[in-house]
């Protein structure tokens, strides 16, 4: 069977849905990891306290615990997937807006509680969005569909990472958070406009089945040794860049950039990088295997971390900021696209919610626990050495590719590889 052209593959309704799932999934996470740290730093909160805020990401790590409930049960309206989508998105809309009504200096714990709630609702939304996307995409579209999802995911970061900071120089933080929260309406529109997929037969009949069968299926398909290697890879592959981007906004503020400079440069550089990334990522996913994409994009991802080390040495320079941010969006975006496609390939559609939640939870571990130490590390050794450490931490994940996704496999397209 002849592989579809890039134009044929990208111009269909499933790819449009992937754009919406990516944007809706990425927005709350970037609010937690870009906007909230920048807001706290601009209000005088210490780097150590901001670093500890990474612990509010614990729901992303433990979401596989309640994912069987979302696989087994549904709300009375809209169906198994859409009902959970709509509920979590409405809760996110109101909880994100809530940040604007809290004083971060006088009530830092209230900020933490609210951030934890946003993380829980966001992780729950991810469970159902990932499951829906896995069920939506046919095998030969996993690579491209997940690439588009990730680029839209990164695109959503422009709202809290660019627009919000530009607005904060002109209006109150309360108004900023209300405006940013309103972008969750994109997810609400998605939930109300798509159709529930005709896969009710896949729903587990009991809660016990929803909990046990997904794990048993994964071990049986891969074998114990291979399964453990895959789980180790999922933990290590994004470790370096996850730590590197944990304090990105406070880093820029410490270098003397204004919030407007951060916003404008982020918008320009990231849009260019994401346009390039979508084209390159899509073509590579179609023409090469997911394995080779992991290798190629993984190296780009590592090099992009060094851009921050260079920026730390250069200091306040908008051109250097643009290059560093553009390369980071390109490298990390491409690496995440290939990584997400790998995760999708490793899941069984019959257990999409629980298996996807388990795999993505492992990728969130470093972002949650390792990132909690980043503020302390930076205050001890400085920004440049910190980014060198992040670069070194990205290497073990690349070495795991030798076991889980070797380059020297028969040359084949994504369609052939996963069909």
JSON list of C-alpha atoms in Angstrom, two decimals, residues 15 26 48 83 116 161 239 276 295 302 322 353 366 390:
[
{"chain": "A", "resi": 15, "resn": "UNK", "atom": "CA", "xyz": [-5.55, 16.06, 12.38]},
{"chain": "A", "resi": 26, "resn": "UNK", "atom": "CA", "xyz": [-0.82, 22.09, 26.96]},
{"chain": "A", "resi": 48, "resn": "UNK", "atom": "CA", "xyz": [14.02, 27.93, 46.12]},
{"chain": "A", "resi": 83, "resn": "UNK", "atom": "CA", "xyz": [-18.20, 13.76, 29.49]},
{"chain": "A", "resi": 116, "resn": "UNK", "atom": "CA", "xyz": [-2.37, 21.54, 42.95]},
{"chain": "A", "resi": 161, "resn": "UNK", "atom": "CA", "xyz": [4.36, 32.31, 28.20]},
{"chain": "A", "resi": 239, "resn": "UNK", "atom": "CA", "xyz": [14.89, 14.23, 32.08]},
{"chain": "A", "resi": 276, "resn": "UNK", "atom": "CA", "xyz": [9.53, 24.61, 10.97]},
{"chain": "A", "resi": 295, "resn": "UNK", "atom": "CA", "xyz": [17.37, 9.46, 17.56]},
{"chain": "A", "resi": 302, "resn": "UNK", "atom": "CA", "xyz": [20.18, 17.92, 23.76]},
{"chain": "A", "resi": 322, "resn": "UNK", "atom": "CA", "xyz": [15.36, 34.71, 20.38]},
{"chain": "A", "resi": 353, "resn": "UNK", "atom": "CA", "xyz": [-6.61, 5.57, 29.18]},
{"chain": "A", "resi": 366, "resn": "UNK", "atom": "CA", "xyz": [11.54, 14.14, 36.61]},
{"chain": "A", "resi": 390, "resn": "UNK", "atom": "CA", "xyz": [20.91, 19.28, 32.38]}
]
